Short mmCIF file of C-alpha atoms and ligand atoms in Angstrom, two decimals:
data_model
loop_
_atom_site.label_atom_id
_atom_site.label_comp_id
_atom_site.label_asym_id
_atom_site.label_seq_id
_atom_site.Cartn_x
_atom_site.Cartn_y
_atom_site.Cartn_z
CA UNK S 10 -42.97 119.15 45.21
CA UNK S 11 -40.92 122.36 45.58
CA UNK S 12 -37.73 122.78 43.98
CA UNK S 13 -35.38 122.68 47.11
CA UNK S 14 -37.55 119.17 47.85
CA UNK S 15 -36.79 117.99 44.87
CA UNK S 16 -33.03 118.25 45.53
CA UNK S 17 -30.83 115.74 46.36
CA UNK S 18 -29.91 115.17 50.20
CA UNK S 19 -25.91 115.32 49.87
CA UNK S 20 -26.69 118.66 47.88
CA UNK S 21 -29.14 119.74 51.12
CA UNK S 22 -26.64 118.55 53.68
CA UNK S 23 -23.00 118.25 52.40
CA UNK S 24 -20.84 120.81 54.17
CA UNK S 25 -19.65 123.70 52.73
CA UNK S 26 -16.35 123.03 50.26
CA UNK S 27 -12.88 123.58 51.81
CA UNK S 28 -11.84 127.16 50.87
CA UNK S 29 -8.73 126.62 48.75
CA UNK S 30 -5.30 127.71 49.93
CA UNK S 31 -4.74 131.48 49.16
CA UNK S 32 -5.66 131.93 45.62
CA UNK S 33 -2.77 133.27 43.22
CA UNK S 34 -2.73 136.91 42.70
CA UNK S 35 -4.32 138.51 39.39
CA UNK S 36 -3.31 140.91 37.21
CA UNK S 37 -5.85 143.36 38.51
CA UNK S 38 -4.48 142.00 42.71
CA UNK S 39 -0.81 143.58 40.67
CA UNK S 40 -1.90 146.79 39.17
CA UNK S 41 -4.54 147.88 42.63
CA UNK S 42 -1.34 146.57 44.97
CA UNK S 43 1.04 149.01 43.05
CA UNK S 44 -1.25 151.60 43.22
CA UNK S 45 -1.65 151.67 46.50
CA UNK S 46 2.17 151.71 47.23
CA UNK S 47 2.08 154.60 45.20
CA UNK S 48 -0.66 156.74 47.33
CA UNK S 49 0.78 155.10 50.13
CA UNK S 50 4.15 157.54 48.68
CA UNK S 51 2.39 160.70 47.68
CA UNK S 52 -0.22 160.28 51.19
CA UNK S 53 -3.64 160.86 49.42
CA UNK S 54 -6.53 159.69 51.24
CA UNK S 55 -8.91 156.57 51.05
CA UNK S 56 -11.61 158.54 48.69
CA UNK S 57 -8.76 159.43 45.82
CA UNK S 58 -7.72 155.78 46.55
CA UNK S 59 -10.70 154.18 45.66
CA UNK S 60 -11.64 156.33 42.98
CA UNK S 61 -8.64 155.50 41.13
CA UNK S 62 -8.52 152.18 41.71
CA UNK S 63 -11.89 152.11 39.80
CA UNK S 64 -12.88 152.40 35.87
CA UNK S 65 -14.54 154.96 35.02
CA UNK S 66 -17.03 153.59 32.55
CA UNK S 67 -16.55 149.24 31.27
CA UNK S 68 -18.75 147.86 28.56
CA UNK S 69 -19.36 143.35 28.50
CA UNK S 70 -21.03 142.12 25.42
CA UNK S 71 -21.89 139.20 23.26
CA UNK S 72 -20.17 138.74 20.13
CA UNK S 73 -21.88 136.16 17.70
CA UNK S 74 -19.97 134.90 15.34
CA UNK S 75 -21.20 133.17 12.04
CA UNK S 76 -18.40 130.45 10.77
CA UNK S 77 -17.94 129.75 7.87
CA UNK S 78 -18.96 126.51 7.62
CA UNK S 79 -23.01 127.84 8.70
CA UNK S 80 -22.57 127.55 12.15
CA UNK S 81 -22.54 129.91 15.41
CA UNK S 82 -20.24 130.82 18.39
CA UNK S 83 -20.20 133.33 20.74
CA UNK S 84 -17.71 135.55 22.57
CA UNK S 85 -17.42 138.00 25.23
CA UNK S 86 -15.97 140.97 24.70
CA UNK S 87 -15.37 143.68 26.88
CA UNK S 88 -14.25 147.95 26.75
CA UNK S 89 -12.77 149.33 29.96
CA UNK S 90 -12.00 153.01 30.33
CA UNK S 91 -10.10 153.23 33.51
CA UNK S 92 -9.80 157.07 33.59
CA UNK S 93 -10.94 160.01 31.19
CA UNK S 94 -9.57 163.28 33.45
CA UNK S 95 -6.77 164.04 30.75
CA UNK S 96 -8.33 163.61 27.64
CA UNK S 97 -9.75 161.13 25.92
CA UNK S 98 -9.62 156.97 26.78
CA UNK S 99 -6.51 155.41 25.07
CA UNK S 100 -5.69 151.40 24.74
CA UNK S 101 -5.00 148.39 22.59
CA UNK S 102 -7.44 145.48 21.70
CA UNK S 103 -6.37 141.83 22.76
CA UNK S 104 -7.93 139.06 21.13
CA UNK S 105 -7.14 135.75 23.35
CA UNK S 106 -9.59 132.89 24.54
CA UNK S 107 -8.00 133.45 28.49
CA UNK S 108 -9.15 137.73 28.19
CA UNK S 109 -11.44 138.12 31.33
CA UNK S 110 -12.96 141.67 32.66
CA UNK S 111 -10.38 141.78 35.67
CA UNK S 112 -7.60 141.16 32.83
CA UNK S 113 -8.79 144.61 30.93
CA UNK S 114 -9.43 146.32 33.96
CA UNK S 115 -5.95 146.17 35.32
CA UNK S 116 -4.32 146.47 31.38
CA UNK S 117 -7.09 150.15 31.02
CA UNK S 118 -5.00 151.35 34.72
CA UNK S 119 -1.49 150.88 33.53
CA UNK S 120 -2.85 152.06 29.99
CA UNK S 121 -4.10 155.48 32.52
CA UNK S 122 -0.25 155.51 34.25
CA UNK S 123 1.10 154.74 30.72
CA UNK S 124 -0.35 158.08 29.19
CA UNK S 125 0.38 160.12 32.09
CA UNK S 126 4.11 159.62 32.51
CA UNK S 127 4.85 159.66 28.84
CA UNK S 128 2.82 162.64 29.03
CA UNK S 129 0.36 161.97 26.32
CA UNK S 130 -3.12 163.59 26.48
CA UNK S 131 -4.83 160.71 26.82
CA UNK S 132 -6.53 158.70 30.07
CA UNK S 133 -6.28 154.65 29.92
CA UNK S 134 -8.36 152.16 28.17
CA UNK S 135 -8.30 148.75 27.01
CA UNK S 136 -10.75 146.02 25.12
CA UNK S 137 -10.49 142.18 24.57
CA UNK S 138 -12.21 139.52 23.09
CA UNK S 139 -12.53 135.58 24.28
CA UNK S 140 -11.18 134.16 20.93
CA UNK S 141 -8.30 132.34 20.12
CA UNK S 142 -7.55 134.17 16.87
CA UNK S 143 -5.20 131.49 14.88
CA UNK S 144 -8.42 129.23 15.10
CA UNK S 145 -10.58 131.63 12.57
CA UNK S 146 -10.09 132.47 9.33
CA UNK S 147 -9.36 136.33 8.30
CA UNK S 148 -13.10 136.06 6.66
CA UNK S 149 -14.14 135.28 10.59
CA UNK S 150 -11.62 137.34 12.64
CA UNK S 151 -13.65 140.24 10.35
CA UNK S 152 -16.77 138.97 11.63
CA UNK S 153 -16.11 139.44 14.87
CA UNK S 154 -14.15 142.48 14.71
CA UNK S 155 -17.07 144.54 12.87
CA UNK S 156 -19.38 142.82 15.54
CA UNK S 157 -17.62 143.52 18.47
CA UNK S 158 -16.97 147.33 16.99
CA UNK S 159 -20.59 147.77 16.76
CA UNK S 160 -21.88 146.82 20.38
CA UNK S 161 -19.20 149.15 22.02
CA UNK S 162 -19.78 151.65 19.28
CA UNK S 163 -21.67 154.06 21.46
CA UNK S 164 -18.46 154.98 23.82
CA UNK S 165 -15.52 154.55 21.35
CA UNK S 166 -14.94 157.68 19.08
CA UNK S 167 -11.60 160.05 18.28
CA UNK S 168 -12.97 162.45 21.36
CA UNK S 169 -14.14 159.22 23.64
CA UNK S 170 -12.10 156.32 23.23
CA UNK S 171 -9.67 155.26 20.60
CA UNK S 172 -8.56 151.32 20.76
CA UNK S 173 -4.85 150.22 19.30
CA UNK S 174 -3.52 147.25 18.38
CA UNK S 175 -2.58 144.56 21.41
CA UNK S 176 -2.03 140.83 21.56
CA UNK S 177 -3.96 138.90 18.76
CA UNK S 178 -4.50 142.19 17.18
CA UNK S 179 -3.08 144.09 14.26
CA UNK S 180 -3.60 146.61 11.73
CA UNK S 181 -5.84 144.95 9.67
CA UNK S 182 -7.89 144.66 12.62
CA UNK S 183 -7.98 148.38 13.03
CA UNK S 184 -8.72 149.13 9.15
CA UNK S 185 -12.12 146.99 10.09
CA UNK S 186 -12.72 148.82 12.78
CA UNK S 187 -11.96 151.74 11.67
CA UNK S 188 -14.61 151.17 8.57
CA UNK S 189 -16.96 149.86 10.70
CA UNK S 190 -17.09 153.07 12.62
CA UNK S 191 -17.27 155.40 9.68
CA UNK S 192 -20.21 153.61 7.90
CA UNK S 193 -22.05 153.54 10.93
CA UNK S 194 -21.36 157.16 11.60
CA UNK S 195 -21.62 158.28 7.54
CA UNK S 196 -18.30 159.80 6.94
CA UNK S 197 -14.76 158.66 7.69
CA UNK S 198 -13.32 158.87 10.49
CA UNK S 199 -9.58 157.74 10.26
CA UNK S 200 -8.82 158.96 14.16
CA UNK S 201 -11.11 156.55 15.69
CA UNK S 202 -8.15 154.02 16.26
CA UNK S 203 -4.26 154.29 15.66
CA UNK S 204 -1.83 151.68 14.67
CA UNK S 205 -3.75 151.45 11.54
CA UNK S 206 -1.95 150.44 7.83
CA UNK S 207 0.01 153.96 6.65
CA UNK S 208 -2.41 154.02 3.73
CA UNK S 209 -5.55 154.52 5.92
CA UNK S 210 -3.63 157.31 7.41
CA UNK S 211 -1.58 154.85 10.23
CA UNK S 212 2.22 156.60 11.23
CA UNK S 213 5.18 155.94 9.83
CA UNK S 214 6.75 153.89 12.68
CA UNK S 215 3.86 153.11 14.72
CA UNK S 216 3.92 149.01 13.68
CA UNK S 217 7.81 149.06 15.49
CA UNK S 218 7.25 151.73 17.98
CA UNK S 219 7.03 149.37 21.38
CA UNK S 220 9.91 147.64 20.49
CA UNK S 221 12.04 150.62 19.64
CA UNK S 222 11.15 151.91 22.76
CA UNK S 223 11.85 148.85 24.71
CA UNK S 224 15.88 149.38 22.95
CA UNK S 225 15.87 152.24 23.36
CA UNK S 226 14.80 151.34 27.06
CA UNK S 227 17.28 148.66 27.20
CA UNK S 228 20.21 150.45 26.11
CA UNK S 229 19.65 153.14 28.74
CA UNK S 230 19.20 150.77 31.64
CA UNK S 231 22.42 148.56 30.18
CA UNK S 232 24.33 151.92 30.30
CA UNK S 233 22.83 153.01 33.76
CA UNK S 234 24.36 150.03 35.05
CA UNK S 235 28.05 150.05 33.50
CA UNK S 236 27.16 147.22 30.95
CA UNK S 237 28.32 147.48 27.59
CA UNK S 238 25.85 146.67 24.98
CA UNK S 239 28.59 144.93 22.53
CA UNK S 240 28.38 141.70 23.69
CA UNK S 241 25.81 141.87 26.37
CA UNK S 242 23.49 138.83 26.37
CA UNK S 243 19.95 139.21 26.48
CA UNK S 244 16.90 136.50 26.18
CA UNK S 245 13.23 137.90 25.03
CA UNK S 246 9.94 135.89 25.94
CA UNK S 247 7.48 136.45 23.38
CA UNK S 248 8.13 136.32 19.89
CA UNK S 249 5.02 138.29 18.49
CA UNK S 250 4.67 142.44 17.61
CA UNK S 251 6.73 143.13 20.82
CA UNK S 252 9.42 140.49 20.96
CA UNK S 253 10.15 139.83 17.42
CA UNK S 254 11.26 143.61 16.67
CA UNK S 255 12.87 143.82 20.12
CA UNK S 256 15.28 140.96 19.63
CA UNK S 257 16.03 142.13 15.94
CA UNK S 258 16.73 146.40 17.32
CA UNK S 259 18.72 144.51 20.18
CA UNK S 260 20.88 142.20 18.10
CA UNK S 261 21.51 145.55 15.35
CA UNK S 262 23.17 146.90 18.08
CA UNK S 263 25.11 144.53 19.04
CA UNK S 264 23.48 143.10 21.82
CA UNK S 265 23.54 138.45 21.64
CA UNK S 266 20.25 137.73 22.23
CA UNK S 267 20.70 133.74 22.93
CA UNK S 268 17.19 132.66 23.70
CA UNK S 269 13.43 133.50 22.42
CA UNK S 270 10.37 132.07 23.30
CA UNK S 271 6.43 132.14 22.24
CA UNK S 272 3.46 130.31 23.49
CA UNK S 273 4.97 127.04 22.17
CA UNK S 274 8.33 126.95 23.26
CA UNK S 275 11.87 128.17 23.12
CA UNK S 276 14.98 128.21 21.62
CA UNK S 277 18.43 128.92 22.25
CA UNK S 278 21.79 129.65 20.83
CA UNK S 279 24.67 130.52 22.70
CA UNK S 280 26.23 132.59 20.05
CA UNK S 281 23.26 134.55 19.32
CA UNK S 282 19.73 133.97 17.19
CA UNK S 283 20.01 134.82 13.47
CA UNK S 284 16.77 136.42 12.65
CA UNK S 285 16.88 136.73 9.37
CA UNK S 286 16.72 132.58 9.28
CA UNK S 287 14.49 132.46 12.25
CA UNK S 288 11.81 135.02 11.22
CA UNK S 289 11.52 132.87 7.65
CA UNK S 290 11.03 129.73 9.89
CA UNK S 291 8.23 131.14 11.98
CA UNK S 292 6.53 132.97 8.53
CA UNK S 293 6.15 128.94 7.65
CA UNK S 294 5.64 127.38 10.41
CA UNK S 295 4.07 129.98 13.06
CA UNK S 296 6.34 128.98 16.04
CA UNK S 297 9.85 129.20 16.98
CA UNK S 298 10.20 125.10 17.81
CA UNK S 299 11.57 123.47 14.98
CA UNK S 300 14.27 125.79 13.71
CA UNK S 301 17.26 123.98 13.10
CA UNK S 302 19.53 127.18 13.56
CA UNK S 303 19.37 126.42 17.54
CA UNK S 304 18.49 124.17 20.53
CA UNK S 305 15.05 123.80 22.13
CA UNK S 306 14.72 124.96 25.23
CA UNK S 307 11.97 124.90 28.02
CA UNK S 308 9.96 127.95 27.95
CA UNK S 309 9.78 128.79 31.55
CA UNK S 310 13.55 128.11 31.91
CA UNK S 311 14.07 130.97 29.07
CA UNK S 312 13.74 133.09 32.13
CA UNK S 313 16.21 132.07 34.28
CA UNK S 314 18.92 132.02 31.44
CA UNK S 315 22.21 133.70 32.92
CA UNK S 316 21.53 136.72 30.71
CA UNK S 317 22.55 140.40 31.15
CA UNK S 318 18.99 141.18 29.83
CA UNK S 319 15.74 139.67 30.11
CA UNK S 320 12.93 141.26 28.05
CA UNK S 321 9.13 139.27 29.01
CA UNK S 322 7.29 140.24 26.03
CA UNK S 323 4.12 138.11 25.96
CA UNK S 324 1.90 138.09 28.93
CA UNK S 325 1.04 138.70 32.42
CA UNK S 326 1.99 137.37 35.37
CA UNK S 327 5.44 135.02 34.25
CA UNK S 328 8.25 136.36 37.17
CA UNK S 329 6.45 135.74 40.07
CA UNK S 330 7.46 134.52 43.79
CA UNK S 331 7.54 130.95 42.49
CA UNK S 332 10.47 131.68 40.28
CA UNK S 333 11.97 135.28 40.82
CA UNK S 334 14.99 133.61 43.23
CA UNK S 335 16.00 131.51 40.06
CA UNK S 336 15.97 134.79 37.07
CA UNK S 337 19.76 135.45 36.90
CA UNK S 338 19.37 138.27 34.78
CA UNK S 339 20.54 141.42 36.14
CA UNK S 340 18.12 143.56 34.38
CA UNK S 341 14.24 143.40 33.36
CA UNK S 342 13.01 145.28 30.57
CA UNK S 343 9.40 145.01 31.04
CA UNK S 344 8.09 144.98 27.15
CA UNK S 345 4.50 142.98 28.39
CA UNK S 346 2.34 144.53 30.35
CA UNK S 347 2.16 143.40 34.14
CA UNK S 348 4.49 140.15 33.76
CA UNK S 349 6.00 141.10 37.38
CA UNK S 350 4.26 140.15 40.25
CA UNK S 351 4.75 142.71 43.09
CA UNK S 352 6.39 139.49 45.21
CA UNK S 353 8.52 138.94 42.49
CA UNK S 354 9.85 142.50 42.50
CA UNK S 355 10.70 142.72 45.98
CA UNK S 356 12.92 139.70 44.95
CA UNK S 357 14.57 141.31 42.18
CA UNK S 358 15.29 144.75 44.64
CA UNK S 359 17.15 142.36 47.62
CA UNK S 360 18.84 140.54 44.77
CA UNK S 361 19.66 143.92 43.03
CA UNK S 362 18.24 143.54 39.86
CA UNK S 363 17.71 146.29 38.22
CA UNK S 364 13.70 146.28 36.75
CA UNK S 365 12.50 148.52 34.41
CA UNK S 366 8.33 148.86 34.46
CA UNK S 367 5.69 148.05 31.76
CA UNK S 368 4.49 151.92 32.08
CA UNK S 369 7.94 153.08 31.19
CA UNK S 370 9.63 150.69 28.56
CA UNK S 371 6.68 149.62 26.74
CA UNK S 372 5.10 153.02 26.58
CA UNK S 373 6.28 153.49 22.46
CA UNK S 374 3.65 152.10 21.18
CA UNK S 375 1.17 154.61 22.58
CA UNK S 376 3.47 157.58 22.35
CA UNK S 377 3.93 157.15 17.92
CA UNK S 378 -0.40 156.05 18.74
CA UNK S 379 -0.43 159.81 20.21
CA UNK S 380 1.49 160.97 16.97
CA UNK S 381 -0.51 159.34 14.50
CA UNK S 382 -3.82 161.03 16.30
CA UNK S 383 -2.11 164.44 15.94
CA UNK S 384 -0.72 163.74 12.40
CA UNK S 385 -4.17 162.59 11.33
CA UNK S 386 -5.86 165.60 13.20
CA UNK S 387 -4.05 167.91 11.30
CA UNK S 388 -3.95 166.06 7.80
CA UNK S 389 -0.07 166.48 8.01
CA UNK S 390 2.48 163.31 7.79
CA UNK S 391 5.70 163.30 9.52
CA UNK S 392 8.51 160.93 7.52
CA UNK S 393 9.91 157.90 9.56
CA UNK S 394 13.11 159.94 11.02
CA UNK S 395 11.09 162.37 12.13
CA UNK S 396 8.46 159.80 14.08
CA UNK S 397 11.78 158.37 15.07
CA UNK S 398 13.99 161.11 16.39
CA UNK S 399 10.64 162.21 18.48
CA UNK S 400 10.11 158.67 19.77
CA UNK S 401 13.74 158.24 20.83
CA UNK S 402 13.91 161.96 22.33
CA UNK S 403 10.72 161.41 24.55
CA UNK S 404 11.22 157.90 26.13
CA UNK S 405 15.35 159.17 27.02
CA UNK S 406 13.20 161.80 28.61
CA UNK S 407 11.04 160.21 30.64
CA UNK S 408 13.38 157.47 31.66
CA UNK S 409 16.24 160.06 33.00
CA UNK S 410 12.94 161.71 34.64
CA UNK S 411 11.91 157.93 36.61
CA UNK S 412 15.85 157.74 37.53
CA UNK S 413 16.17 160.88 38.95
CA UNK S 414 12.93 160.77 40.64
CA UNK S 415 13.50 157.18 42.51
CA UNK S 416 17.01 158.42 42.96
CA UNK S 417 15.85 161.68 44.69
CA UNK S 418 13.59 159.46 47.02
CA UNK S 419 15.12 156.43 47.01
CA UNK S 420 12.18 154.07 45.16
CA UNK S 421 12.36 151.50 42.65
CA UNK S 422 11.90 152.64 38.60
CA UNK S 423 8.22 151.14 38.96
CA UNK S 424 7.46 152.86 42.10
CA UNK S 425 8.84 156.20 41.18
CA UNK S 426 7.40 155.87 37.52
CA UNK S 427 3.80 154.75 39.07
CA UNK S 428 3.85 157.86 41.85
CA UNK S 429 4.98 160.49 39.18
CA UNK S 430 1.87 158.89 36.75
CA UNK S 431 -0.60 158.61 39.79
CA UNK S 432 0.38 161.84 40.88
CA UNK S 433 -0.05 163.70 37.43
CA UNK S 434 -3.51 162.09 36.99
CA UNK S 435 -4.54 163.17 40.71
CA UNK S 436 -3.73 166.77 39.64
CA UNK S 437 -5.89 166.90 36.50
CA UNK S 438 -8.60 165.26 38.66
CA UNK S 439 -8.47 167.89 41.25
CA UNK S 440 -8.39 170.53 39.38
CA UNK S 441 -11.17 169.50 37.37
CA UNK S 442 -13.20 168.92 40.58
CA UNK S 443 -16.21 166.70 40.92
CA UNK S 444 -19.22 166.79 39.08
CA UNK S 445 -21.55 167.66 40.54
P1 NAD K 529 1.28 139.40 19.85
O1 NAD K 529 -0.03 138.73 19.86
O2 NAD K 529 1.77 140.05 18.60
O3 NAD K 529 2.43 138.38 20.34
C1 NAD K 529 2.36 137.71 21.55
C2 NAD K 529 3.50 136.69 21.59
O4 NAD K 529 3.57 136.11 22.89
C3 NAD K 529 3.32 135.53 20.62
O5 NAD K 529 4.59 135.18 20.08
C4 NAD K 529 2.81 134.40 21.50
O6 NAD K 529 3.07 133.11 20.99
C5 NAD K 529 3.61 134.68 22.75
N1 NAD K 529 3.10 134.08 23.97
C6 NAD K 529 1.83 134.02 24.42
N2 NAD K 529 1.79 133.37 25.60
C7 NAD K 529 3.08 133.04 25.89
C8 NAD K 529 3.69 132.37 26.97
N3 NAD K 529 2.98 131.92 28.00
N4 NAD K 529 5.04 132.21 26.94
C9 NAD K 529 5.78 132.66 25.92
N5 NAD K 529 5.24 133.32 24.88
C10 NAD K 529 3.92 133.50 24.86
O7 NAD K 529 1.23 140.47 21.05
P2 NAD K 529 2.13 141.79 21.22
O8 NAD K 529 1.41 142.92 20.62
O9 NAD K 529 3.54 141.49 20.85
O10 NAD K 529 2.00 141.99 22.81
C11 NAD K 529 2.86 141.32 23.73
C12 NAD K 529 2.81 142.04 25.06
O11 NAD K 529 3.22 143.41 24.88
C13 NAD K 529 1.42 142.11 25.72
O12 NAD K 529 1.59 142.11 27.12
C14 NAD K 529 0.92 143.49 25.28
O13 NAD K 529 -0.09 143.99 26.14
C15 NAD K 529 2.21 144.27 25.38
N6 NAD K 529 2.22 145.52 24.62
C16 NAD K 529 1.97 145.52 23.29
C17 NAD K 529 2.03 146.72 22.58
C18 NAD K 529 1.82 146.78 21.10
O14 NAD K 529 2.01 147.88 20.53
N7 NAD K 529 1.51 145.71 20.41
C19 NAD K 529 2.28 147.91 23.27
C20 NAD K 529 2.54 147.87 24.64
C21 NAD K 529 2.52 146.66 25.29
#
């Protein structure tokens, strides 16, 4: 008896399943739709379209892991190089159980805008692994680090590809890959990531450098609108690399930042979060729930707090069209990458809100990545005022650059920042021509 005999009738005969009602948009939907607003601006054709809307090069493979207790699992883990035509791949590492391909291939494009506004010489990359990392011990997140280093070992490299810290991640993680690299290779080879410890050769400033951006990001869109920063309110979402640092730079200068959130929760005070006591909290206990400094609070509804500021600074995806009409705050400082849905910023525009994009305020962390690769290519360390003046004098720069460019032409920050990005990388493409 054949297979397809064998089958069961109702398998052989049921009807084909309902399609289900319009499935919600991904974060790879986000990044293609706001790229093709943006060649729908500068007019480029349906070729340069879907060439750019298209990685260059993407790696899947297995990672085995051996616990510790004898026995096996096994990841995925991907490397997506979204565009290589001004210089070499750039883009952080995320270790979290929900990574997917489509997930990296839309975080490796804004990685590609990121480079080219900030004006880096880099093209965008990104990597992720399907593991909850505060399930494994360090002894395991090694493991799988020096695994997962090895399969995609044949396109990373200082001249190739060179992966950063991102969510899950950290410098520790880089150290490993960084070894990992260099005894597989037979000499060291400190520029194969950034955002590595400062005694491997990591920049001064490089561990703080999203989040300094992001204030420094903040500040400029609070003065842009006529708000004073001394007693603005502001609530951050995410209370990891990004979020923490944020909401400390924002309260030292004087912002009240009432309300913080991380994958567990939230909590809120309306006279402002003391850090000092909340960081000690969540160095015991891993989470912001619990402290006894504020109230809980609902993590969704962090984002609809009636804050001058809001900065998301977890994941993707959280302002969308189901909840964009209820965020009060009147401006967005985009420290995640791709937490606004494109329906969710035509909300914000009618209702006037001012949003600053992912490719502009978050964009630090890769800029003082871009000065530890040219510190460590010359063997020369800058001191931490120097790494911060730079940082500071750059992302004014290209912020008064994105507002006088959607000012000019009357487009949003993230339109204007995506078209002079897309636009830059179109250039370098052109005049490199195709091979063959
Ligand atoms: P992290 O792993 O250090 O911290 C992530 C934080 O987000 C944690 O506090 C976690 O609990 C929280 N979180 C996760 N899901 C959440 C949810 N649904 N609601 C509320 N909180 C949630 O990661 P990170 O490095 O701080 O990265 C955060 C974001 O910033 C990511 O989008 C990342 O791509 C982006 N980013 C990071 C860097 C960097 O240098 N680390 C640079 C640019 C952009």
């Amino acid at each position: 008896m054949s297979l397809l005999e064998a089958a069961p009738r109702t398998l052989l005969t049921a009807p084909p399943a309902t399609p289900l009602a319009t499935p919600l948009a991904t974060p790879l939907d986000d990044a293609r739709s706001q790229l093709a607003s943006a060649i729908n601006v500068l007019g480029y054709g349906a070729g340069l379209q879907s060439l750019l809307s298209t990685p260059r090069r993407e790696m899947t493979v297995a990672v085995p892991l051996r616990r510790d207790d004898g026995s096996t699992s096994l990841f995925t883990g991907y490397r997506v190089q979204h565009n290589l035509s001004r210089g070499p791949a750039k883009g952080g590492l995320r270790y979290s159980p929900g990574v997917t391909l489509d997930e990296v291939r839309a975080l490796a494009m804004w990685m590609t805008w990121k480079c080219a506004l900030i004006d880096v010489p880099f093209g965008g990359a990104k990597g992720g692994v399907t593991i909850d990392p505060r399930q494994f011990s360090q002894a395991e997140l090694e493991r799988v680090t020096r695994r997962y280093t090895s399969e995609i070992l044949p396109i990373i490299g200082p001249e190739k590809d060179i992966p950063a810290p991102d969510m899950g991640t950290d410098e520790r993680t880089m150290a490993w890959i960084m070894d990992t690299y260099s005894v597989n290779v037979g000499y060291t080879v400190p520029g194969i990531v950034t955002g590595k410890p400062i005694s491997l050769g990591g920049s001064h400033g490089r561990a703080s450098a999203t989040s300094r951006g992001v204030t420094h990001i903040a500040l400029a869109a609070l003065r842009h609108r006529g708000i004073s920063q001394h007693g603005a309110t502001a609530a951050v979402q995410g209370f990891g690399k990004v979020g923490h640092d944020a909401a400390v730079f924002l309260t030292d200068a004087g912002i009240r930042v009432v309300a913080v959130s991380d994958q567990y929760g939230a909590v809120y005070n309306r006279n402002g979060l003391d850090f000092t006591r909340l960081s000690a909290w969540v160095a015991a206990t891993g989470r912001v729930v619990g402290y006894d400094g504020a109230e809980p609070l609902d993590g969704d509804a962090l984002l609809e707090l009636p804050v001058d500021l809001l900065v998301p600074a977890a994941v993707e995806g959280v302002l969308h069209e189901g909840n964009a009409a209820r965020v009060s705050a009147r401006i967005i400082v985009e420290g995640a990458n791709g937490p606004t849905s494109p329906a969710a910023d035509r909300i914000f525009a009618e209702n006037g809100q001012l949003v600053v994009p992912d490719i502009l305020a978050n964009a630090g962390g890769v800029l003082v990545s871009y000065f530890e690769w040219v510190q460590g290519n010359q063997a020369y360390w800058w001191n931490a005022d120097e790494v911060e003046h730079k940082l500071e004098e750059r992302m004014l720069g290209a912020w008064q650059q994105v507002v006088e460019y959607a000012a000019a032409r009357d487009l949003s920050l993230r339109a204007a920042a995506t078209v002079l990005a897309v636009e830059r990388v179109a250039e370098a493409h052109l005049l490199r021509g195709l091979y063959p």
